[in-house]
mmCIF file of C-alpha atoms in Angstrom:
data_model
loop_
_atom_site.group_PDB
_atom_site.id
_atom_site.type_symbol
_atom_site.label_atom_id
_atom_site.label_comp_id
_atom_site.label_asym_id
_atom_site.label_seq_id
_atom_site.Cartn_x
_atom_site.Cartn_y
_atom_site.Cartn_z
ATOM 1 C CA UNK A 21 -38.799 53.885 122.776
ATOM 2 C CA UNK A 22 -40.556 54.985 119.461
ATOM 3 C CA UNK A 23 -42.783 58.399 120.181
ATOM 4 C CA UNK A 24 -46.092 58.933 118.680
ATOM 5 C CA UNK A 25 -44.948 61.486 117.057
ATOM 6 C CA UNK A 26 -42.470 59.059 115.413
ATOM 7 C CA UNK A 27 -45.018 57.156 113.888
ATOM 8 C CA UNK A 28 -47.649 59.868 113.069
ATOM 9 C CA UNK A 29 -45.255 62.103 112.018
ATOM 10 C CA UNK A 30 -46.668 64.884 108.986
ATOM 11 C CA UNK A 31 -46.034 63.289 105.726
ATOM 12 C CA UNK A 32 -44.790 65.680 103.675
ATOM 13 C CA UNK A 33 -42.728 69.132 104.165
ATOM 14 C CA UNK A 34 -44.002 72.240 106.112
ATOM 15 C CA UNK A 35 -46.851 73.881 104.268
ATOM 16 C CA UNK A 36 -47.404 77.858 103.873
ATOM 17 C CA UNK A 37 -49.490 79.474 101.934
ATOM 18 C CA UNK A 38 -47.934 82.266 100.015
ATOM 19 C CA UNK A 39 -49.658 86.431 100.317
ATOM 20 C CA UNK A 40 -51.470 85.721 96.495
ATOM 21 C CA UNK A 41 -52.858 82.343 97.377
ATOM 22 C CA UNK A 42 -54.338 83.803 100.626
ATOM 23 C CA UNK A 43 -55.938 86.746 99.201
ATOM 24 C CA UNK A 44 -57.315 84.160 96.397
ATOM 25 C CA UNK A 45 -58.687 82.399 98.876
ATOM 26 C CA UNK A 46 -60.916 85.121 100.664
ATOM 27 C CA UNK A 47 -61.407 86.507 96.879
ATOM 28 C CA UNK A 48 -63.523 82.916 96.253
ATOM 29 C CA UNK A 49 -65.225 83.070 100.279
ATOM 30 C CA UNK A 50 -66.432 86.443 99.386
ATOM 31 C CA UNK A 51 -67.803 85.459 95.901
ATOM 32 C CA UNK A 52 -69.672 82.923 97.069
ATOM 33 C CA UNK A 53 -71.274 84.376 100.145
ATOM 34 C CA UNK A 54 -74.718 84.318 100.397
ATOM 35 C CA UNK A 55 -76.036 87.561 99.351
ATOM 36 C CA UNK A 56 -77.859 90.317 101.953
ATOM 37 C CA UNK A 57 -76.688 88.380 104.806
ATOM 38 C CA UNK A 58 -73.737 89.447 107.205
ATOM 39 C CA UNK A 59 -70.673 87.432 107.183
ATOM 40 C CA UNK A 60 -71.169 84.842 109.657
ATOM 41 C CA UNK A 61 -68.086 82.493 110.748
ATOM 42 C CA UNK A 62 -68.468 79.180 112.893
ATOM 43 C CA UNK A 63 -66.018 79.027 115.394
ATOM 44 C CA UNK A 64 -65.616 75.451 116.918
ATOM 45 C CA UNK A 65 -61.803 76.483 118.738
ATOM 46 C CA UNK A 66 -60.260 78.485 119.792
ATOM 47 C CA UNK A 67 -61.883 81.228 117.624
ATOM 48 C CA UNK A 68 -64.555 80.824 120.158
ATOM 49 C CA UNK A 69 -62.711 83.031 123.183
ATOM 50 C CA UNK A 70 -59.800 84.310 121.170
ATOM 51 C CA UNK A 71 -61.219 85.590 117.904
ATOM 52 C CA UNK A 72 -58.859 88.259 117.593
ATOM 53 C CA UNK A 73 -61.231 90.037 115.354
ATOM 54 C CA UNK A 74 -64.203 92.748 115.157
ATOM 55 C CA UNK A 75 -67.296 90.088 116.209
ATOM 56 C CA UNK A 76 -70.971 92.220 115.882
ATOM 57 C CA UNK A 77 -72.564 89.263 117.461
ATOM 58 C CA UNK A 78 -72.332 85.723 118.852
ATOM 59 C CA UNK A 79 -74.781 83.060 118.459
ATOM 60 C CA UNK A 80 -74.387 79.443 120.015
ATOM 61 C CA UNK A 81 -75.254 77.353 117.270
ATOM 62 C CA UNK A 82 -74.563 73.732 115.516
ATOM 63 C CA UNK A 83 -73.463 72.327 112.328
ATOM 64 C CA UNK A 84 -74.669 68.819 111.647
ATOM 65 C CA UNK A 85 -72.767 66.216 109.637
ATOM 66 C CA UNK A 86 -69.385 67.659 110.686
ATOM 67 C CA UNK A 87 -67.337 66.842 114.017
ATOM 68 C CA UNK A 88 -64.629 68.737 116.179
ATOM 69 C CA UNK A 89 -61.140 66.423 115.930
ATOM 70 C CA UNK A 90 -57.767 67.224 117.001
ATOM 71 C CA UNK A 91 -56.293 65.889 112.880
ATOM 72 C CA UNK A 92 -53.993 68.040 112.025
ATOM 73 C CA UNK A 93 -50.171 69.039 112.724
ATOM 74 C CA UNK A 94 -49.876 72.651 114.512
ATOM 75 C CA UNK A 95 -46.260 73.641 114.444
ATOM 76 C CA UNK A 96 -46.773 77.034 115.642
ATOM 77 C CA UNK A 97 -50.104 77.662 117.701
ATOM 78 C CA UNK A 98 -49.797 74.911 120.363
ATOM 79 C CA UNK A 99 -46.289 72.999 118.524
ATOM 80 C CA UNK A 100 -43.323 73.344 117.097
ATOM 81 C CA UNK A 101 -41.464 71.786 113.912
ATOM 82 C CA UNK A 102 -39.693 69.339 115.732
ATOM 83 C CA UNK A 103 -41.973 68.776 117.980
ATOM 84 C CA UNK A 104 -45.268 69.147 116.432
ATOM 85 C CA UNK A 105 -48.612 69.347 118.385
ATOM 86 C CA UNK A 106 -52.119 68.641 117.610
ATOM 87 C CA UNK A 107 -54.557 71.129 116.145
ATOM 88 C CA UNK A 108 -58.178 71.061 115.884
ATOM 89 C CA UNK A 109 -60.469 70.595 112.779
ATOM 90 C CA UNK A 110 -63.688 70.675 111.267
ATOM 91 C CA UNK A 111 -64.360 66.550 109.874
ATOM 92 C CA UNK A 112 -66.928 66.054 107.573
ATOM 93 C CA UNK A 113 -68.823 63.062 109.442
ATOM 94 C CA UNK A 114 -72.429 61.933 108.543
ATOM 95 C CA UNK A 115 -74.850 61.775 111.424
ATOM 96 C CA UNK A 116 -72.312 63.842 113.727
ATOM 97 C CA UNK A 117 -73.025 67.120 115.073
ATOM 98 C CA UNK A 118 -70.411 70.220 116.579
ATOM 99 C CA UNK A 119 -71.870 72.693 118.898
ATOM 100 C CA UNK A 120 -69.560 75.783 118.683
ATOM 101 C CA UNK A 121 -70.616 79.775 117.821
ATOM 102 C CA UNK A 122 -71.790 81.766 114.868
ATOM 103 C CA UNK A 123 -69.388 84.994 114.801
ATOM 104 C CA UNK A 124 -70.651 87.512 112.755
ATOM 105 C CA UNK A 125 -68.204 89.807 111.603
ATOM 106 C CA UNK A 126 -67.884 93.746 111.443
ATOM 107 C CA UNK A 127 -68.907 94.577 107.671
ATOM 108 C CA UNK A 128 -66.851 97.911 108.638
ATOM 109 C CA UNK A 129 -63.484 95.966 109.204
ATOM 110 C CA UNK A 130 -64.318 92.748 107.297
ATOM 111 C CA UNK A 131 -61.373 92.723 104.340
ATOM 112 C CA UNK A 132 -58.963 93.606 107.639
ATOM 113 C CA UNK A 133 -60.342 90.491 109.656
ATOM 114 C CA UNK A 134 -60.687 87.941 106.845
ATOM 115 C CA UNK A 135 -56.973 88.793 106.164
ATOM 116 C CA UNK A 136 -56.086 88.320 109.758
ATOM 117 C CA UNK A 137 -58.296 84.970 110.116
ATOM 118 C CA UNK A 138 -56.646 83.801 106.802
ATOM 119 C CA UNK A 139 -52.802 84.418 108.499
ATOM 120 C CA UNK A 140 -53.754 82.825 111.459
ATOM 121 C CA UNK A 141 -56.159 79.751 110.618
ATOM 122 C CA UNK A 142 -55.050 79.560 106.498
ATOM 123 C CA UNK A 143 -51.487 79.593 106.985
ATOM 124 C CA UNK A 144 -50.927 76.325 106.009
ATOM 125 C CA UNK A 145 -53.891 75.540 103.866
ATOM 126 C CA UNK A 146 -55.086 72.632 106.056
ATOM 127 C CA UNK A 147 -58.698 74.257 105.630
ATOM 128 C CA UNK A 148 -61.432 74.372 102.868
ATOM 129 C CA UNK A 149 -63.207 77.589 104.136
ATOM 130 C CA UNK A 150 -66.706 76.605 102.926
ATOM 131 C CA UNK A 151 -70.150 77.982 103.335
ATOM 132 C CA UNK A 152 -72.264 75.567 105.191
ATOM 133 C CA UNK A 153 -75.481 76.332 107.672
ATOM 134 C CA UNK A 154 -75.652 76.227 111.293
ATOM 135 C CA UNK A 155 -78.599 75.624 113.860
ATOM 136 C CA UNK A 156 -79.149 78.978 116.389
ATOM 137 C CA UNK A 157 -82.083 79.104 118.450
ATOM 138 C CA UNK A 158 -83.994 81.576 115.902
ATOM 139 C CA UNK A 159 -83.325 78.632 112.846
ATOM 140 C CA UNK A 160 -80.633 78.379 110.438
ATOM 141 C CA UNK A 161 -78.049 80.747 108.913
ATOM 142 C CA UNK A 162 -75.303 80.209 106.364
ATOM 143 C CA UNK A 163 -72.288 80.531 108.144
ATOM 144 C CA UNK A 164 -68.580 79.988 106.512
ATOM 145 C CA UNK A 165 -66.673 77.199 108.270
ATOM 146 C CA UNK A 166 -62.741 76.256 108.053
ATOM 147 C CA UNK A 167 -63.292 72.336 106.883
ATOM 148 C CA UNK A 168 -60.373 70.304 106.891
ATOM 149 C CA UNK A 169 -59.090 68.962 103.450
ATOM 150 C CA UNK A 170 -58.069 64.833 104.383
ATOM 151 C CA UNK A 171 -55.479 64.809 101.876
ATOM 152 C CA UNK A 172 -53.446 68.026 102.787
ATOM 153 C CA UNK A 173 -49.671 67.240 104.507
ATOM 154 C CA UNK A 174 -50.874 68.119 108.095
ATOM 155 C CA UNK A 175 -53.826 66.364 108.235
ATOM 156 C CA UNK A 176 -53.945 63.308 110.917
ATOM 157 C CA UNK A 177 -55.684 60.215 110.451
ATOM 158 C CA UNK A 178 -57.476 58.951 113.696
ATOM 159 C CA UNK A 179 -55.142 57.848 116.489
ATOM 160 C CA UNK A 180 -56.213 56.011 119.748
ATOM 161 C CA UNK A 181 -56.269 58.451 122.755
ATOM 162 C CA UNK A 182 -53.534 57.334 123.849
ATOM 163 C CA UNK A 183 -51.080 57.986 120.697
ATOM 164 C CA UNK A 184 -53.145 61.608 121.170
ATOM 165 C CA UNK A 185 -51.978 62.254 124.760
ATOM 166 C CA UNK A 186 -48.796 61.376 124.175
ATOM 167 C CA UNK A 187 -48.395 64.237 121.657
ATOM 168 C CA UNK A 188 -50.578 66.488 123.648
ATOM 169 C CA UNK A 189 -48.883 66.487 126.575
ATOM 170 C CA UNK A 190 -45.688 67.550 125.397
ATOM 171 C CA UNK A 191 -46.303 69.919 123.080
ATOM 172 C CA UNK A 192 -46.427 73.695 123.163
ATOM 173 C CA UNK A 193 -46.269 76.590 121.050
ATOM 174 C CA UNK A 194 -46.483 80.524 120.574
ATOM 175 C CA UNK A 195 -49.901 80.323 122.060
ATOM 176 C CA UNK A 196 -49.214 77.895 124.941
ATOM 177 C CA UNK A 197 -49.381 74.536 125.702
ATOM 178 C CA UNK A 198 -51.241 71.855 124.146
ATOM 179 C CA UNK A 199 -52.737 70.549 126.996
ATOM 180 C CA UNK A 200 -53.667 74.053 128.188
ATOM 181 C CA UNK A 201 -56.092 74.417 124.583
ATOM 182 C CA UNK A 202 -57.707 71.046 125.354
ATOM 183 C CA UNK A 203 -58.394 72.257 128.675
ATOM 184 C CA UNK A 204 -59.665 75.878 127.505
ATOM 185 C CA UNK A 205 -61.749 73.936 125.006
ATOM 186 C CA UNK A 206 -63.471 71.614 127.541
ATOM 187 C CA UNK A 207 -64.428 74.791 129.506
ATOM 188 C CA UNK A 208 -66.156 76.792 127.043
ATOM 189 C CA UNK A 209 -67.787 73.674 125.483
ATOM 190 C CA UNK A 210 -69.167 73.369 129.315
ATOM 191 C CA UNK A 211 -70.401 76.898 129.276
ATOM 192 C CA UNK A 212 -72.229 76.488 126.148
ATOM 193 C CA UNK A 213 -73.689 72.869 127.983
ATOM 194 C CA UNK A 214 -71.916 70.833 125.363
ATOM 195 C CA UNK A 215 -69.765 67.906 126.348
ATOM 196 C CA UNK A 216 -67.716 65.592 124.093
ATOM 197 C CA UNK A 217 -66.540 62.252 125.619
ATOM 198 C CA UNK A 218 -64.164 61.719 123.339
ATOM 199 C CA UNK A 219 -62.529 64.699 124.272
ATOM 200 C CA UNK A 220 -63.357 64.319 127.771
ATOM 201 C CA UNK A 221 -61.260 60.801 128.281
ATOM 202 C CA UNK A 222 -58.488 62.453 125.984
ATOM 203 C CA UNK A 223 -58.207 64.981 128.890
ATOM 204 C CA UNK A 224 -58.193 61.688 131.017
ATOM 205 C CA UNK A 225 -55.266 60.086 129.101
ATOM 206 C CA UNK A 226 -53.263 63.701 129.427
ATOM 207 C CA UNK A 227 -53.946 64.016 132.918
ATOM 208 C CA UNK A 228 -52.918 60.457 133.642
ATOM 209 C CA UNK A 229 -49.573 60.328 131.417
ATOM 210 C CA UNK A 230 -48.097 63.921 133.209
ATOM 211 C CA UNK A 231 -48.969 62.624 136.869
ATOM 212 C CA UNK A 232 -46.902 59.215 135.848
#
């Protein structure tokens, strides 16, 4: 029997970014930050209860015209190389909205965190980082956001649930399991009274394929 992993299987070798091509990257975040404002990051995973950062404040927010997708290859976080999970992502999507949180960042420790938040979301490259604004309750800020480029190695086209689940389930990495993430995920979207269905019957399809 042919896996899903079989047939959506990353096209293309491994990815990493190398030290210089990190530190260019936060080099061109930082230049074009907005000016006089503090460095604001939208979290829409599992930067939302594991930052591992210095976070001054948290603000529920949204960004419209972008959507939350598990599209992209993680073969360390919640994976492996042979046995590659899914990751989340930030999707450009017109009309769509993502309800996640505005972390603003410790000016004191901020070259320290952006170089840990490049090492552990930036290791591959999957992400544009890209200024775009969020909705809080007190009105937008400009908040930098890790936006997933389409035509990078580990991105994932769309996949039926099912194809989805049968990755999921399976997987795990250095941070757990895969299906532990989506479940993590579901609960703090709850606490923040956000709920995506899509998400909610992949967390159907998971349940259903590890009770059969």
């Amino acid at each position: 029997m042919t896996e899903a992993t079989d047939t959506w299987a990353p096209k293309g070798p491994k990815v990493l970014l190398t030290p210089d091509e990190k530190a260019a990257g936060i080099a061109r975040v930082l230049a074009e930050r907005p000016k006089g404002q503090p460095f604001r990051v939208f979290a829409f995973g599992s930067l939302m209860w594991n930052p591992e950062c210095c976070v001054a404040a948290t603000i529920p927010a949204t960004v419209h015209d972008y959507q939350r997708r598990f599209q992209i290859w993680s073969t360390r976080a919640r994976g492996t190389a042979e046995r590659p999970g899914l990751g989340l992502c930030l999707v450009p999507e017109a009309g769509q909205a993502c309800r996640g949180l505005v972390l603003e960042l410790d000016e004191e420790r901020l070259d320290e965190d952006l170089r840990c938040l490049w090492d552990r979301e930036q290791n591959s490259g999957v992400y544009r980082p890209t200024w775009i604004k969020a909705e809080g309750v007190d009105g937008p800020v400009d908040v930098m956001a890790f936006v997933v480029i389409r035509d990078h190695p580990h991105y994932v086209p769309p996949m039926p649930p099912d194809a989805m689940a049968e990755i999921m389930c399976k997987a795990a990495g250095r941070y757990g399991t895969n299906r532990d993430y989506l479940a993590r995920l579901l609960e703090t979207l709850a606490a923040l009274g956000a709920e995506d269905p899509d998400l909610v019957e992949l967390d159907a399809c998971i349940r259903a394929k590890a009770a059969g």
